[in-house]
mmCIF file of C-alpha atoms in Angstrom:
data_model
loop_
_atom_site.group_PDB
_atom_site.id
_atom_site.type_symbol
_atom_site.label_atom_id
_atom_site.label_comp_id
_atom_site.label_asym_id
_atom_site.label_seq_id
_atom_site.Cartn_x
_atom_site.Cartn_y
_atom_site.Cartn_z
ATOM 1 C CA MET A 936 -0.015 -0.052 -0.056
ATOM 2 C CA SER A 937 1.403 3.256 -1.007
ATOM 3 C CA ALA A 938 -0.903 5.805 0.382
ATOM 4 C CA VAL A 939 -3.201 6.675 3.307
ATOM 5 C CA GLU A 940 -6.544 4.788 3.282
ATOM 6 C CA GLN A 941 -9.558 5.862 4.722
ATOM 7 C CA ILE A 942 -11.812 2.627 5.523
ATOM 8 C CA ARG A 943 -15.360 2.563 6.631
ATOM 9 C CA VAL A 944 -16.482 -0.053 8.991
ATOM 10 C CA ASP A 945 -19.205 -2.162 7.722
ATOM 11 C CA PRO A 946 -22.255 -2.837 9.925
ATOM 12 C CA ASP A 947 -21.430 -6.210 10.388
ATOM 13 C CA GLU A 948 -18.481 -5.290 12.152
ATOM 14 C CA THR A 949 -20.137 -3.085 14.821
ATOM 15 C CA GLY A 950 -18.448 -3.577 18.143
ATOM 16 C CA LEU A 951 -15.532 -5.192 17.056
ATOM 17 C CA ARG A 952 -12.310 -4.295 18.982
ATOM 18 C CA LEU A 953 -9.931 -2.508 16.601
ATOM 19 C CA ASP A 954 -7.101 -4.863 17.039
ATOM 20 C CA ARG A 955 -9.545 -7.649 15.828
ATOM 21 C CA TRP A 956 -10.657 -5.449 12.913
ATOM 22 C CA PHE A 957 -7.004 -5.139 11.808
ATOM 23 C CA LYS A 958 -6.387 -8.722 12.389
ATOM 24 C CA LEU A 959 -9.423 -9.240 9.767
ATOM 25 C CA HIS A 960 -8.458 -7.010 7.124
ATOM 26 C CA TYR A 961 -4.521 -7.039 7.611
ATOM 27 C CA PRO A 962 -3.478 -10.371 8.832
ATOM 28 C CA GLY A 963 0.184 -9.741 8.415
ATOM 29 C CA LEU A 964 0.344 -6.782 10.804
ATOM 30 C CA GLY A 965 1.690 -7.436 14.005
ATOM 31 C CA PHE A 966 0.248 -6.360 17.495
ATOM 32 C CA GLY A 967 3.392 -4.464 18.432
ATOM 33 C CA HIS A 968 3.461 -2.588 14.997
ATOM 34 C CA LEU A 969 -0.321 -2.024 15.349
ATOM 35 C CA GLN A 970 0.479 -0.516 18.877
ATOM 36 C CA LYS A 971 3.187 1.741 17.613
ATOM 37 C CA LEU A 972 0.887 3.265 14.851
ATOM 38 C CA LEU A 973 -1.789 4.022 17.408
ATOM 39 C CA ARG A 974 0.584 5.533 19.765
ATOM 40 C CA SER A 975 2.147 7.814 17.107
ATOM 41 C CA GLY A 976 -1.298 8.686 15.928
ATOM 42 C CA GLN A 977 -1.104 6.911 12.421
ATOM 43 C CA VAL A 978 -3.989 4.876 12.820
ATOM 44 C CA ARG A 979 -7.346 6.945 13.696
ATOM 45 C CA VAL A 980 -10.956 6.364 14.247
ATOM 46 C CA ASP A 981 -13.242 9.179 12.857
ATOM 47 C CA GLY A 982 -9.980 11.409 13.226
ATOM 48 C CA GLY A 983 -9.389 10.778 16.690
ATOM 49 C CA ARG A 984 -6.612 8.712 18.430
ATOM 50 C CA ALA A 985 -7.784 5.309 19.474
ATOM 51 C CA LYS A 986 -6.534 2.189 21.429
ATOM 52 C CA THR A 987 -6.444 -1.486 20.569
ATOM 53 C CA ASP A 988 -9.482 -2.217 22.402
ATOM 54 C CA THR A 989 -11.303 0.580 21.068
ATOM 55 C CA ARG A 990 -14.831 -0.582 19.803
ATOM 56 C CA ILE A 991 -15.710 0.473 16.494
ATOM 57 C CA GLU A 992 -19.010 1.436 14.887
ATOM 58 C CA ALA A 993 -20.794 1.100 11.615
ATOM 59 C CA GLY A 994 -19.808 4.019 9.409
ATOM 60 C CA GLN A 995 -16.745 4.973 11.241
ATOM 61 C CA LEU A 996 -13.698 5.925 9.038
ATOM 62 C CA ILE A 997 -10.314 4.143 10.048
ATOM 63 C CA ARG A 998 -7.405 5.874 9.193
ATOM 64 C CA VAL A 999 -4.744 3.350 7.718
ATOM 65 C CA PRO A 1000 -1.249 4.706 6.878
ATOM 66 C CA PRO A 1001 0.909 3.028 4.325
ATOM 67 C CA MET A 1002 2.417 -0.221 5.476
ATOM 68 C CA GLY A 1003 4.990 -2.825 4.015
ATOM 69 C CA ALA A 1004 4.183 -5.685 1.759
ATOM 70 C CA ASP A 1005 3.877 -8.116 4.563
ATOM 71 C CA ALA A 1006 1.154 -6.117 6.265
ATOM 72 C CA ALA A 1007 -0.663 -5.348 3.304
ATOM 73 C CA ARG A 1008 -4.557 -5.324 3.255
ATOM 74 C CA LEU A 1009 -6.395 -8.496 2.096
ATOM 75 C CA LYS A 1010 -7.016 -8.129 -1.601
ATOM 76 C CA THR A 1011 -10.557 -9.269 -1.058
ATOM 77 C CA PRO A 1012 -12.245 -7.695 2.135
ATOM 78 C CA VAL A 1013 -14.090 -9.554 4.871
ATOM 79 C CA LEU A 1014 -17.280 -10.872 3.412
ATOM 80 C CA THR A 1015 -20.514 -10.010 4.791
ATOM 81 C CA ALA A 1016 -24.118 -9.969 3.665
ATOM 82 C CA ASN A 1017 -23.924 -6.129 3.798
ATOM 83 C CA THR A 1018 -20.985 -6.042 1.636
ATOM 84 C CA ILE A 1019 -22.113 -8.257 -1.313
ATOM 85 C CA ARG A 1020 -25.221 -5.968 -2.220
ATOM 86 C CA ASP A 1021 -23.697 -4.102 -4.990
ATOM 87 C CA LYS A 1022 -21.286 -6.791 -6.338
ATOM 88 C CA HIS A 1023 -21.115 -9.147 -9.100
ATOM 89 C CA ASP A 1024 -22.003 -12.382 -8.507
ATOM 90 C CA GLY A 1025 -18.873 -13.835 -9.847
ATOM 91 C CA ASP A 1026 -16.886 -11.622 -7.404
ATOM 92 C CA VAL A 1027 -18.714 -12.423 -4.619
ATOM 93 C CA LEU A 1028 -18.218 -16.132 -5.001
ATOM 94 C CA GLY A 1029 -14.701 -15.244 -5.561
ATOM 95 C CA GLN A 1030 -14.250 -13.941 -2.076
ATOM 96 C CA MET A 1031 -16.285 -16.620 -0.593
ATOM 97 C CA LEU A 1032 -14.021 -19.453 -2.018
ATOM 98 C CA ILE A 1033 -11.884 -21.304 0.193
ATOM 99 C CA TYR A 1034 -10.863 -24.300 -1.867
ATOM 100 C CA GLU A 1035 -11.092 -25.341 -5.362
ATOM 101 C CA ASP A 1036 -10.139 -28.299 -7.757
ATOM 102 C CA GLU A 1037 -10.990 -29.597 -10.988
ATOM 103 C CA LYS A 1038 -14.286 -31.222 -9.396
ATOM 104 C CA VAL A 1039 -15.090 -29.039 -6.087
ATOM 105 C CA PHE A 1040 -15.670 -25.538 -4.917
ATOM 106 C CA VAL A 1041 -15.778 -25.134 -1.146
ATOM 107 C CA PHE A 1042 -17.238 -21.740 -0.031
ATOM 108 C CA ASN A 1043 -17.568 -19.926 3.337
ATOM 109 C CA LYS A 1044 -20.930 -18.643 2.913
ATOM 110 C CA PRO A 1045 -21.419 -15.219 5.090
ATOM 111 C CA ALA A 1046 -24.360 -15.267 7.292
ATOM 112 C CA GLY A 1047 -27.586 -13.707 5.968
ATOM 113 C CA LEU A 1048 -26.975 -15.052 2.321
ATOM 114 C CA ALA A 1049 -29.582 -17.755 1.289
ATOM 115 C CA VAL A 1050 -28.271 -20.832 -0.307
ATOM 116 C CA GLN A 1051 -31.141 -21.272 -2.733
ATOM 117 C CA GLY A 1052 -34.246 -19.207 -3.569
ATOM 118 C CA GLY A 1053 -37.546 -19.044 -1.808
ATOM 119 C CA SER A 1054 -40.108 -16.392 -0.622
ATOM 120 C CA GLY A 1055 -38.769 -13.269 -0.433
ATOM 121 C CA VAL A 1056 -35.192 -14.193 -1.451
ATOM 122 C CA SER A 1057 -33.946 -12.202 -4.327
ATOM 123 C CA ARG A 1058 -30.291 -13.284 -4.166
ATOM 124 C CA HIS A 1059 -28.756 -16.651 -3.261
ATOM 125 C CA VAL A 1060 -25.895 -18.784 -4.005
ATOM 126 C CA ASP A 1061 -27.533 -21.119 -6.514
ATOM 127 C CA GLY A 1062 -28.251 -18.131 -8.524
ATOM 128 C CA MET A 1063 -24.816 -16.841 -8.350
ATOM 129 C CA LEU A 1064 -23.513 -19.909 -9.551
ATOM 130 C CA GLU A 1065 -24.725 -19.164 -12.937
ATOM 131 C CA ALA A 1066 -21.835 -16.791 -13.142
ATOM 132 C CA TRP A 1067 -19.489 -19.724 -12.908
ATOM 133 C CA ARG A 1068 -20.809 -21.847 -15.690
ATOM 134 C CA SER A 1069 -17.544 -23.525 -17.155
ATOM 135 C CA LYS A 1070 -16.481 -23.308 -20.838
ATOM 136 C CA LYS A 1071 -19.025 -26.274 -21.652
ATOM 137 C CA GLY A 1072 -21.817 -24.282 -20.192
ATOM 138 C CA GLU A 1073 -22.022 -26.587 -17.035
ATOM 139 C CA LYS A 1074 -23.266 -24.677 -13.847
ATOM 140 C CA PRO A 1075 -21.689 -26.106 -10.501
ATOM 141 C CA ARG A 1076 -24.240 -27.936 -8.667
ATOM 142 C CA LEU A 1077 -25.312 -27.675 -4.885
ATOM 143 C CA VAL A 1078 -25.020 -31.066 -2.950
ATOM 144 C CA HIS A 1079 -26.346 -29.711 0.177
ATOM 145 C CA ARG A 1080 -27.228 -26.618 2.033
ATOM 146 C CA ILE A 1081 -26.972 -24.617 5.280
ATOM 147 C CA ASP A 1082 -29.582 -22.087 6.640
ATOM 148 C CA ARG A 1083 -29.599 -18.625 5.522
ATOM 149 C CA ASP A 1084 -28.369 -17.262 8.943
ATOM 150 C CA THR A 1085 -25.965 -19.781 9.426
ATOM 151 C CA SER A 1086 -22.457 -19.001 8.175
ATOM 152 C CA GLY A 1087 -19.785 -21.257 7.005
ATOM 153 C CA ILE A 1088 -18.696 -24.433 4.903
ATOM 154 C CA LEU A 1089 -20.683 -25.015 1.783
ATOM 155 C CA VAL A 1090 -19.620 -27.690 -0.808
ATOM 156 C CA VAL A 1091 -20.283 -27.345 -4.505
ATOM 157 C CA ALA A 1092 -19.781 -29.565 -7.311
ATOM 158 C CA ARG A 1093 -18.256 -28.492 -10.486
ATOM 159 C CA THR A 1094 -19.256 -31.229 -12.705
ATOM 160 C CA ARG A 1095 -22.436 -33.777 -12.926
ATOM 161 C CA GLY A 1096 -20.314 -36.823 -11.921
ATOM 162 C CA ALA A 1097 -18.901 -34.925 -8.948
ATOM 163 C CA ALA A 1098 -22.416 -33.955 -7.838
ATOM 164 C CA VAL A 1099 -23.336 -37.751 -7.802
ATOM 165 C CA SER A 1100 -20.356 -38.651 -5.958
ATOM 166 C CA LEU A 1101 -20.605 -35.706 -3.088
ATOM 167 C CA THR A 1102 -24.409 -36.504 -2.942
ATOM 168 C CA LYS A 1103 -23.830 -40.086 -2.037
ATOM 169 C CA ALA A 1104 -21.343 -39.162 0.450
ATOM 170 C CA PHE A 1105 -23.709 -36.834 2.405
ATOM 171 C CA ARG A 1106 -26.767 -39.262 1.985
ATOM 172 C CA GLU A 1107 -24.568 -42.396 3.216
ATOM 173 C CA ARG A 1108 -23.027 -40.183 5.894
ATOM 174 C CA ASP A 1109 -19.562 -40.653 4.850
ATOM 175 C CA THR A 1110 -19.145 -37.027 5.560
ATOM 176 C CA THR A 1111 -17.967 -35.172 8.936
ATOM 177 C CA LYS A 1112 -19.665 -31.955 9.463
ATOM 178 C CA LYS A 1113 -18.706 -29.789 12.386
ATOM 179 C CA TYR A 1114 -20.372 -26.746 13.614
ATOM 180 C CA TRP A 1115 -19.453 -24.019 16.425
ATOM 181 C CA ALA A 1116 -22.308 -22.453 18.301
ATOM 182 C CA LEU A 1117 -22.408 -20.219 21.273
ATOM 183 C CA VAL A 1118 -25.394 -21.235 23.647
ATOM 184 C CA LYS A 1119 -27.088 -19.996 26.770
ATOM 185 C CA GLY A 1120 -25.925 -21.776 29.667
ATOM 186 C CA ALA A 1121 -23.431 -24.864 29.866
ATOM 187 C CA PRO A 1122 -24.854 -28.200 28.979
ATOM 188 C CA SER A 1123 -24.364 -31.064 31.197
ATOM 189 C CA PRO A 1124 -22.693 -33.556 30.761
ATOM 190 C CA ARG A 1125 -19.954 -31.822 28.788
ATOM 191 C CA GLU A 1126 -20.115 -34.005 26.058
ATOM 192 C CA GLY A 1127 -23.378 -36.029 24.952
ATOM 193 C CA ARG A 1128 -25.968 -37.232 22.191
ATOM 194 C CA ILE A 1129 -29.173 -35.763 21.197
ATOM 195 C CA SER A 1130 -31.750 -38.197 19.792
ATOM 196 C CA THR A 1131 -35.069 -37.078 18.893
ATOM 197 C CA TYR A 1132 -37.772 -37.009 16.074
ATOM 198 C CA LEU A 1133 -38.663 -33.758 14.454
ATOM 199 C CA VAL A 1134 -41.502 -32.701 12.279
ATOM 200 C CA ARG A 1135 -42.257 -29.425 10.196
ATOM 201 C CA GLU A 1136 -45.223 -27.349 11.371
ATOM 202 C CA PRO A 1137 -46.395 -23.985 9.817
ATOM 203 C CA THR A 1138 -46.602 -20.855 12.196
ATOM 204 C CA LEU A 1139 -47.547 -17.372 11.361
ATOM 205 C CA ASP A 1140 -43.719 -16.634 11.220
ATOM 206 C CA GLY A 1141 -43.270 -19.521 8.784
ATOM 207 C CA ASP A 1142 -42.470 -23.141 8.921
ATOM 208 C CA ARG A 1143 -40.469 -24.464 12.001
ATOM 209 C CA MET A 1144 -39.360 -27.733 13.149
ATOM 210 C CA ARG A 1145 -40.549 -29.308 16.424
ATOM 211 C CA VAL A 1146 -39.494 -32.279 18.521
ATOM 212 C CA ALA A 1147 -42.109 -35.168 17.841
ATOM 213 C CA LYS A 1148 -43.085 -38.437 19.036
ATOM 214 C CA HIS A 1149 -41.910 -41.366 17.112
ATOM 215 C CA GLY A 1150 -44.350 -42.758 14.559
ATOM 216 C CA GLU A 1151 -46.029 -39.105 14.292
ATOM 217 C CA ASP A 1152 -46.946 -38.235 10.691
ATOM 218 C CA GLY A 1153 -43.848 -36.652 8.973
ATOM 219 C CA ALA A 1154 -41.513 -37.089 11.746
ATOM 220 C CA ASP A 1155 -37.827 -38.083 11.080
ATOM 221 C CA HIS A 1156 -35.393 -39.281 13.195
ATOM 222 C CA ALA A 1157 -32.661 -36.576 14.138
ATOM 223 C CA LEU A 1158 -29.129 -37.379 15.704
ATOM 224 C CA SER A 1159 -26.464 -34.799 16.952
ATOM 225 C CA HIS A 1160 -23.355 -34.846 19.048
ATOM 226 C CA TYR A 1161 -22.052 -31.922 21.059
ATOM 227 C CA ARG A 1162 -19.188 -31.189 23.235
ATOM 228 C CA ILE A 1163 -18.296 -28.143 25.296
ATOM 229 C CA ILE A 1164 -14.891 -26.361 23.932
ATOM 230 C CA ASP A 1165 -15.057 -23.327 26.382
ATOM 231 C CA GLN A 1166 -17.481 -21.460 28.559
ATOM 232 C CA VAL A 1167 -18.307 -18.404 30.371
ATOM 233 C CA ALA A 1168 -19.231 -19.763 34.010
ATOM 234 C CA GLN A 1169 -22.548 -21.234 33.713
ATOM 235 C CA GLN A 1170 -23.886 -18.173 31.534
ATOM 236 C CA PHE A 1171 -22.733 -19.115 27.984
ATOM 237 C CA ALA A 1172 -20.910 -22.235 26.149
ATOM 238 C CA TRP A 1173 -19.015 -22.340 22.977
ATOM 239 C CA ILE A 1174 -19.923 -25.988 21.992
ATOM 240 C CA GLU A 1175 -19.131 -27.896 18.598
ATOM 241 C CA MET A 1176 -21.958 -29.655 17.250
ATOM 242 C CA GLU A 1177 -21.894 -32.728 14.807
ATOM 243 C CA PRO A 1178 -25.237 -33.609 12.915
ATOM 244 C CA TRP A 1179 -25.175 -37.264 12.220
ATOM 245 C CA THR A 1180 -28.496 -36.702 10.447
ATOM 246 C CA GLY A 1181 -29.354 -33.828 8.028
ATOM 247 C CA ARG A 1182 -32.808 -32.536 9.110
ATOM 248 C CA THR A 1183 -33.779 -28.789 8.612
ATOM 249 C CA HIS A 1184 -32.898 -26.639 11.676
ATOM 250 C CA GLN A 1185 -31.447 -29.737 13.287
ATOM 251 C CA LEU A 1186 -28.803 -28.199 15.468
ATOM 252 C CA ARG A 1187 -30.959 -25.152 16.380
ATOM 253 C CA VAL A 1188 -33.849 -27.452 17.683
ATOM 254 C CA HIS A 1189 -31.440 -29.971 19.343
ATOM 255 C CA ALA A 1190 -29.865 -27.297 21.333
ATOM 256 C CA ALA A 1191 -33.051 -25.607 22.405
ATOM 257 C CA HIS A 1192 -34.392 -28.990 23.216
ATOM 258 C CA ILE A 1193 -31.586 -29.749 25.753
ATOM 259 C CA GLY A 1194 -32.359 -26.346 27.460
ATOM 260 C CA HIS A 1195 -29.406 -24.318 25.818
ATOM 261 C CA PRO A 1196 -30.595 -22.391 22.659
ATOM 262 C CA ILE A 1197 -28.076 -20.928 20.290
ATOM 263 C CA LEU A 1198 -27.931 -17.095 20.887
ATOM 264 C CA GLY A 1199 -29.425 -14.978 18.368
ATOM 265 C CA ASP A 1200 -31.687 -17.829 16.975
ATOM 266 C CA PRO A 1201 -34.878 -16.011 15.995
ATOM 267 C CA LYS A 1202 -36.793 -19.223 15.803
ATOM 268 C CA TYR A 1203 -35.972 -21.321 18.617
ATOM 269 C CA PHE A 1204 -34.507 -19.154 21.272
ATOM 270 C CA GLU A 1205 -36.915 -18.683 24.047
ATOM 271 C CA HIS A 1206 -36.398 -17.209 27.442
ATOM 272 C CA ASP A 1207 -38.184 -15.752 30.394
ATOM 273 C CA THR A 1208 -38.698 -11.946 30.633
ATOM 274 C CA ASN A 1209 -35.713 -11.443 33.193
ATOM 275 C CA TRP A 1210 -33.248 -12.646 30.800
ATOM 276 C CA GLU A 1211 -31.003 -9.918 28.979
ATOM 277 C CA PHE A 1212 -29.052 -10.149 25.774
ATOM 278 C CA PRO A 1213 -25.156 -10.024 26.698
ATOM 279 C CA GLY A 1214 -23.830 -6.300 25.978
ATOM 280 C CA GLY A 1215 -21.402 -6.326 23.171
ATOM 281 C CA VAL A 1216 -23.005 -9.256 21.457
ATOM 282 C CA GLN A 1217 -24.898 -8.961 18.305
ATOM 283 C CA ASN A 1218 -28.405 -10.523 18.382
ATOM 284 C CA ARG A 1219 -27.632 -12.531 15.278
ATOM 285 C CA LEU A 1220 -27.617 -16.506 14.900
ATOM 286 C CA HIS A 1221 -24.296 -17.709 16.439
ATOM 287 C CA LEU A 1222 -24.031 -20.960 14.488
ATOM 288 C CA HIS A 1223 -21.102 -21.571 11.995
ATOM 289 C CA ALA A 1224 -20.496 -24.526 9.740
ATOM 290 C CA ARG A 1225 -16.668 -24.753 10.777
ATOM 291 C CA ARG A 1226 -15.397 -27.714 9.069
ATOM 292 C CA ILE A 1227 -16.163 -30.415 6.560
ATOM 293 C CA ILE A 1228 -14.263 -33.714 5.831
ATOM 294 C CA ILE A 1229 -15.631 -35.453 2.883
ATOM 295 C CA PRO A 1230 -14.297 -37.883 0.141
ATOM 296 C CA HIS A 1231 -12.956 -36.539 -2.892
ATOM 297 C CA PRO A 1232 -15.195 -37.294 -6.007
ATOM 298 C CA ASN A 1233 -12.115 -38.982 -7.454
ATOM 299 C CA GLY A 1234 -11.347 -41.260 -4.745
ATOM 300 C CA GLY A 1235 -8.276 -41.772 -2.800
ATOM 301 C CA ARG A 1236 -8.121 -38.958 -0.655
ATOM 302 C CA MET A 1237 -10.089 -36.780 1.463
ATOM 303 C CA ILE A 1238 -11.337 -32.794 1.232
ATOM 304 C CA ASP A 1239 -10.769 -31.234 4.704
ATOM 305 C CA GLN A 1240 -11.565 -27.640 4.858
ATOM 306 C CA ILE A 1241 -12.319 -25.097 7.840
ATOM 307 C CA ALA A 1242 -13.965 -21.913 7.278
ATOM 308 C CA PRO A 1243 -13.026 -18.955 9.471
ATOM 309 C CA LEU A 1244 -15.525 -17.405 11.809
ATOM 310 C CA PRO A 1245 -17.873 -14.364 10.377
ATOM 311 C CA PRO A 1246 -17.340 -10.931 12.214
ATOM 312 C CA HIS A 1247 -20.135 -10.859 14.533
ATOM 313 C CA MET A 1248 -18.933 -14.223 15.978
ATOM 314 C CA VAL A 1249 -15.423 -13.043 15.841
ATOM 315 C CA GLN A 1250 -16.640 -10.208 17.930
ATOM 316 C CA THR A 1251 -18.226 -12.243 20.478
ATOM 317 C CA TRP A 1252 -15.420 -14.779 20.909
ATOM 318 C CA ASN A 1253 -13.173 -11.757 21.343
ATOM 319 C CA LEU A 1254 -15.611 -10.402 24.078
ATOM 320 C CA PHE A 1255 -15.485 -13.565 25.920
ATOM 321 C CA GLY A 1256 -11.850 -14.231 25.598
ATOM 322 C CA PHE A 1257 -12.402 -17.609 23.557
ATOM 323 C CA ASP A 1258 -9.349 -18.781 21.792
ATOM 324 C CA GLU A 1259 -10.111 -19.982 18.255
ATOM 325 C CA THR A 1260 -7.084 -22.294 18.280
ATOM 326 C CA ALA A 1261 -8.376 -24.264 21.536
ATOM 327 C CA GLU A 1262 -10.719 -26.480 19.605
ATOM 328 C CA ASN A 1263 -8.487 -29.417 20.004
ATOM 329 C CA ASP A 1264 -9.557 -31.282 16.863
#
């Protein structure tokens, strides 16, 4: 970078500490170097001096001085549902891409972007994939989906043959899917399994899933495993969840079923009138498809990919002092 930049804070980055914002946008910039820039006034927020723990707000301008190549800004900024609005579909997909080969794309989908079309949905991943048709005219194919408000790993097949292979891997459960969630309270025991039947039911706010009895019309078996990675006393827990079945809203319903709903879940988070949402935490779904391990369509090896957390969860992890490297996979 050869000149001073004024970078506007995205709405999805509201509440981030300034040092975490720099870590997202300038991963090569060391903490010590950032402190020197702040002490000397070279980094400013809305023209004023700031500290590493300054909380930033949407619309603020961050002054960033010229830096060396090692600390250069990411060529593609952090992608959120807000930052994709005016971008070309192909460019958005390029920013989401975390892995590709001749058969497969793996994307890190931002929270708020739908995977497929539906009522009131004007832009979605399936539609965007039109921009990435191959020279033969073949459109990449979805082989699974994640909820609109869930961020993280999304696997897409580049060819018809790859789609058949990947779809089979999901159907036959040859795939390991790991999600990260922040839940209210701390589940006991610290590791466990949740086995229920789920059925879809219509409500005034749209369809939702509920726990059903075995044998009830339309009910499907759902099995999830969970374990606590870290927690804040008995108030909140960072858990890893692994769905063994792939039912709609499965993890969200299961977390609520055991009395520990996922923070920011508009459908399944129910609480008493005395409960207050934690200060500094955005009221958005804290569920992220963190990792996938799936057989490659060509056979002989596995695709193993991890997706970085979205900005609103980075903010929460920072607030609670969670170490993203402490998962012990």
